[in-house]
Amino acid sequence: GAVVSQHPSRVICKSGTSVKIECRSLDFQATTMFWYRQFPKKSLMLMATSNEGSKATYEQGVEKDKFLINHASLTLSTLTVTSAHPEDSSFYICSARSTGRKDEQFFGPGTRLTVL
Amino acid sequence: AQSVTQLGSHVSVSEGALVLLRCNYSSSVPPYLFWYVQYPNQGLQLLLKYTSAATLVKGINGFEAEFKKSETSFHLTKPSAHMSDAAEYFCAVSGRNSGNTPLVFGKGTRLSVIA
């Protein structure tokens, strides 16, 4: 149990386009999902906290108009990178916290975004 | 507020030798503590977690960690390293009973295992 999926696993896009990444909790409900960004050989940096049915809470320095987060259901959150640029190239990882268990987050496998 | 310090960005051990990855935390509330492993181009896999039960926590793949409140530490150990243990390891902390607070990660320690 407690599986989180991300789609796509890899995406390559041209500069200026938008890319949507999906994060799904497959066998549990998650009122809260988190989006992280990981630079090469670096740790995970929290971008935003996504709560089902409400606006996401963004960390300081993260542009909410560039990184659009939608958490429309208890099993799905999406991150849209708008007007992507090469500096947005990174590994994006989501995690989900079960409504019934607040002591653990379950991580997706990550999405590798490359912007040309 | 919570923070995590992982001492040593890179640790190298011989196959069969003891693995010790250090983690110190800071937390203004009683913490939950976690160790995750990440293989190249993959997500994070939970190795073990401390959630206020036994202070010595056993995880997967032969790893264990001991919560020491007096030292604010949660070091990860494994008696005998295997080649397959080579990966990036992250220590993380969150506040107990903190609702929807996210995990705070250390900067990670890359473990190399030498044959």
Short mmCIF file of C-alpha atoms in Angstrom, two decimals:
data_model
loop_
_atom_site.label_atom_id
_atom_site.label_comp_id
_atom_site.label_asym_id
_atom_site.label_seq_id
_atom_site.Cartn_x
_atom_site.Cartn_y
_atom_site.Cartn_z
CA GLY A 1 0.00 0.00 0.00
CA ALA A 2 0.81 3.72 0.07
CA VAL A 3 1.92 4.07 -3.52
CA VAL A 4 2.40 7.45 -5.16
CA SER A 5 2.81 7.76 -8.90
CA GLN A 6 4.04 10.61 -11.04
CA HIS A 7 3.46 11.20 -14.69
CA PRO A 8 5.39 11.69 -16.84
CA SER A 9 8.65 10.27 -15.54
CA ARG A 10 10.64 12.26 -18.07
CA VAL A 11 9.73 15.22 -20.24
CA ILE A 12 11.69 17.32 -22.66
CA CYS A 13 10.16 20.54 -23.88
CA LYS A 14 11.05 23.69 -25.72
CA SER A 15 11.63 26.95 -23.93
CA GLY A 16 8.41 28.91 -23.54
CA THR A 17 6.06 25.94 -23.39
CA SER A 18 4.14 24.74 -20.36
CA VAL A 19 4.47 21.33 -18.78
CA LYS A 20 2.05 19.59 -16.45
CA ILE A 21 3.19 16.97 -13.96
CA GLU A 22 0.68 14.74 -12.21
CA CYS A 23 1.03 13.24 -8.77
CA ARG A 24 -1.42 10.54 -7.73
CA SER A 25 -1.91 8.60 -4.54
CA LEU A 26 -2.99 5.22 -5.84
CA ASP A 27 -4.34 3.44 -2.79
CA PHE A 28 -4.97 6.10 -0.18
CA GLN A 29 -6.46 9.53 0.18
CA ALA A 30 -4.18 12.47 0.65
CA THR A 31 -5.51 15.80 1.79
CA THR A 32 -1.99 17.16 1.65
CA MET A 33 0.64 16.74 -1.03
CA PHE A 34 4.03 18.36 -1.22
CA TRP A 35 6.08 19.35 -4.24
CA TYR A 36 9.85 19.30 -4.07
CA ARG A 37 12.54 20.27 -6.50
CA GLN A 38 15.93 18.63 -6.57
CA PHE A 39 18.94 20.04 -8.37
CA PRO A 40 21.74 17.71 -9.45
CA LYS A 41 23.66 16.32 -6.48
CA LYS A 42 21.60 18.48 -4.13
CA SER A 43 18.95 17.92 -1.52
CA LEU A 44 15.23 18.31 -1.93
CA MET A 45 13.88 21.82 -1.74
CA LEU A 46 10.25 22.20 -0.77
CA MET A 47 8.40 24.28 -3.32
CA ALA A 48 4.85 24.22 -2.05
CA THR A 49 2.28 22.47 0.07
CA SER A 50 -0.87 21.48 -1.75
CA ASN A 51 -4.10 21.05 0.17
CA GLU A 52 -7.14 19.48 -1.43
CA GLY A 53 -9.77 22.06 -2.26
CA SER A 54 -7.74 25.10 -1.32
CA LYS A 55 -4.89 27.21 -2.63
CA ALA A 56 -1.38 25.88 -2.35
CA THR A 57 1.06 27.42 0.09
CA TYR A 58 4.29 28.37 -1.61
CA GLU A 59 7.70 28.58 -0.01
CA GLN A 60 9.57 31.83 -0.05
CA GLY A 61 11.21 32.47 -3.38
CA VAL A 62 8.96 30.14 -5.37
CA GLU A 63 6.92 31.95 -8.02
CA LYS A 64 3.31 30.88 -7.68
CA ASP A 65 2.42 32.21 -11.11
CA LYS A 66 5.14 30.13 -12.70
CA PHE A 67 4.58 26.93 -10.77
CA LEU A 68 0.83 26.41 -10.75
CA ILE A 69 -0.43 23.79 -8.34
CA ASN A 70 -3.89 22.30 -8.37
CA HIS A 71 -5.16 19.73 -5.88
CA ALA A 72 -8.65 19.05 -7.15
CA SER A 73 -9.22 15.68 -5.51
CA LEU A 74 -7.99 13.59 -2.61
CA THR A 75 -5.82 11.52 -4.93
CA LEU A 76 -4.47 13.98 -7.48
CA SER A 77 -2.29 17.05 -7.43
CA THR A 78 -0.78 18.67 -10.50
CA LEU A 79 2.18 20.98 -10.94
CA THR A 80 2.27 23.05 -14.10
CA VAL A 81 5.50 24.76 -15.03
CA THR A 82 4.39 27.69 -17.16
CA SER A 83 6.57 29.26 -19.85
CA ALA A 84 9.39 26.93 -18.97
CA HIS A 85 12.99 28.03 -19.35
CA PRO A 86 16.23 26.05 -19.22
CA GLU A 87 16.79 27.08 -15.60
CA ASP A 88 13.58 25.23 -14.72
CA SER A 89 15.23 21.97 -15.74
CA SER A 90 15.28 19.83 -12.63
CA PHE A 91 13.99 16.72 -10.91
CA TYR A 92 10.55 17.32 -9.46
CA ILE A 93 9.30 15.01 -6.73
CA CYS A 94 5.92 14.94 -5.06
CA SER A 95 4.93 13.35 -1.80
CA ALA A 96 1.60 12.64 -0.22
CA ARG A 97 0.51 12.33 3.36
CA SER A 98 -2.29 9.93 4.14
CA THR A 99 -5.30 11.44 5.88
CA GLY A 100 -5.11 8.60 8.36
CA ARG A 101 -1.37 8.69 9.04
CA LYS A 102 0.37 11.92 9.71
CA ASP A 103 3.72 10.40 10.64
CA GLU A 104 4.92 9.63 7.15
CA GLN A 105 5.01 10.99 3.66
CA PHE A 106 5.04 8.72 0.63
CA PHE A 107 7.13 9.86 -2.29
CA GLY A 108 6.54 9.59 -5.98
CA PRO A 109 9.32 8.38 -8.28
CA GLY A 110 10.03 11.87 -9.59
CA THR A 111 9.80 13.64 -12.95
CA ARG A 112 12.89 14.71 -14.84
CA LEU A 113 12.16 17.96 -16.70
CA THR A 114 14.57 19.14 -19.36
CA VAL A 115 13.88 22.46 -21.04
CA LEU A 116 15.78 23.08 -24.24
CA ALA B 1 11.19 25.25 13.22
CA GLN B 2 13.21 22.19 12.25
CA SER B 3 16.54 21.66 10.58
CA VAL B 4 18.82 18.76 9.78
CA THR B 5 22.58 18.61 9.45
CA GLN B 6 24.22 15.67 7.77
CA LEU B 7 27.92 15.54 8.47
CA GLY B 8 29.88 14.51 5.43
CA SER B 9 28.55 14.97 1.92
CA HIS B 10 30.41 11.86 0.81
CA VAL B 11 31.28 8.72 2.73
CA SER B 12 33.30 5.89 1.27
CA VAL B 13 33.56 2.44 2.86
CA SER B 14 34.89 -0.93 1.84
CA GLU B 15 32.50 -3.76 1.14
CA GLY B 16 31.80 -5.55 4.40
CA ALA B 17 32.80 -2.60 6.56
CA LEU B 18 30.59 -0.68 8.98
CA VAL B 19 28.45 2.07 7.52
CA LEU B 20 27.89 5.16 9.67
CA LEU B 21 26.04 8.16 8.29
CA ARG B 22 25.61 11.03 10.69
CA CYS B 23 22.53 13.15 11.20
CA ASN B 24 21.88 15.84 13.79
CA TYR B 25 18.59 17.62 14.03
CA SER B 26 17.11 20.72 15.54
CA SER B 27 13.46 20.92 16.39
CA SER B 28 11.35 23.19 18.55
CA VAL B 29 8.78 20.41 18.99
CA PRO B 30 9.14 16.66 19.54
CA PRO B 31 10.34 15.32 16.22
CA TYR B 32 9.63 12.54 13.86
CA LEU B 33 12.86 11.49 12.14
CA PHE B 34 13.40 9.65 8.91
CA TRP B 35 16.11 8.23 6.73
CA TYR B 36 15.51 7.92 3.00
CA VAL B 37 17.65 6.40 0.26
CA GLN B 38 17.72 7.63 -3.31
CA TYR B 39 19.20 5.74 -6.23
CA PRO B 40 20.16 7.67 -9.38
CA ASN B 41 17.19 9.20 -11.21
CA GLN B 42 14.73 7.66 -8.81
CA GLY B 43 12.49 8.93 -6.05
CA LEU B 44 12.99 8.47 -2.35
CA GLN B 45 12.57 5.18 -0.55
CA LEU B 46 11.96 5.13 3.19
CA LEU B 47 14.63 3.20 5.08
CA LEU B 48 13.32 3.73 8.58
CA LYS B 49 11.57 6.20 10.82
CA TYR B 50 11.44 7.23 14.46
CA THR B 51 8.02 8.19 15.71
CA SER B 52 8.42 8.15 19.50
CA ALA B 53 8.33 4.42 20.10
CA ALA B 54 11.62 2.54 20.54
CA THR B 55 14.70 4.75 20.24
CA LEU B 56 16.57 2.08 18.28
CA VAL B 57 14.81 1.74 14.98
CA LYS B 58 15.40 -1.08 12.54
CA GLY B 59 14.73 -0.53 8.87
CA ILE B 60 15.01 -2.27 5.57
CA ASN B 61 18.18 -3.69 4.02
CA GLY B 62 19.84 -4.17 7.40
CA PHE B 63 19.97 -0.51 8.35
CA GLU B 64 19.18 0.84 11.77
CA ALA B 65 19.29 4.19 13.53
CA GLU B 66 19.23 5.31 17.13
CA PHE B 67 17.41 8.37 18.36
CA LYS B 68 19.48 10.14 21.01
CA LYS B 69 17.64 13.11 22.40
CA SER B 70 20.55 14.28 24.55
CA GLU B 71 22.76 14.47 21.47
CA THR B 72 19.98 15.51 19.07
CA SER B 73 21.24 12.81 16.76
CA PHE B 74 19.77 10.10 14.57
CA HIS B 75 22.76 8.39 12.99
CA LEU B 76 22.25 5.63 10.44
CA THR B 77 24.30 2.44 10.66
CA LYS B 78 24.71 -0.88 8.94
CA PRO B 79 27.15 -3.52 10.22
CA SER B 80 28.37 -4.68 6.83
CA ALA B 81 28.24 -2.63 3.65
CA HIS B 82 27.14 -4.17 0.38
CA MET B 83 27.84 -2.87 -3.09
CA SER B 84 24.11 -2.32 -3.59
CA ASP B 85 24.11 0.17 -0.69
CA ALA B 86 25.86 2.76 -2.84
CA ALA B 87 23.34 5.60 -3.11
CA GLU B 88 22.39 9.01 -1.74
CA TYR B 89 20.99 9.05 1.79
CA PHE B 90 18.82 11.78 3.25
CA CYS B 91 17.92 12.40 6.85
CA ALA B 92 14.68 14.30 7.43
CA VAL B 93 12.69 15.72 10.33
CA SER B 94 9.14 16.83 10.86
CA GLY B 95 7.29 18.00 13.91
CA ARG B 96 5.19 15.48 15.76
CA ASN B 97 1.52 16.35 15.86
CA SER B 98 2.19 19.19 13.48
CA GLY B 99 -0.62 18.49 11.10
CA ASN B 100 0.43 19.24 7.59
CA THR B 101 4.01 20.36 8.05
CA PRO B 102 6.38 19.07 5.40
CA LEU B 103 9.59 17.18 5.89
CA VAL B 104 12.79 19.14 6.22
CA PHE B 105 15.69 17.36 4.59
CA GLY B 106 19.38 17.38 5.19
CA LYS B 107 21.70 17.99 2.27
CA GLY B 108 22.31 14.31 1.78
CA THR B 109 25.29 11.98 2.05
CA ARG B 110 26.52 10.03 -0.90
CA LEU B 111 27.68 6.57 0.11
CA SER B 112 30.27 4.81 -2.04
CA VAL B 113 31.13 1.17 -1.45
CA ILE B 114 34.51 -0.04 -2.60
CA ALA B 115 35.02 -3.65 -3.57
#
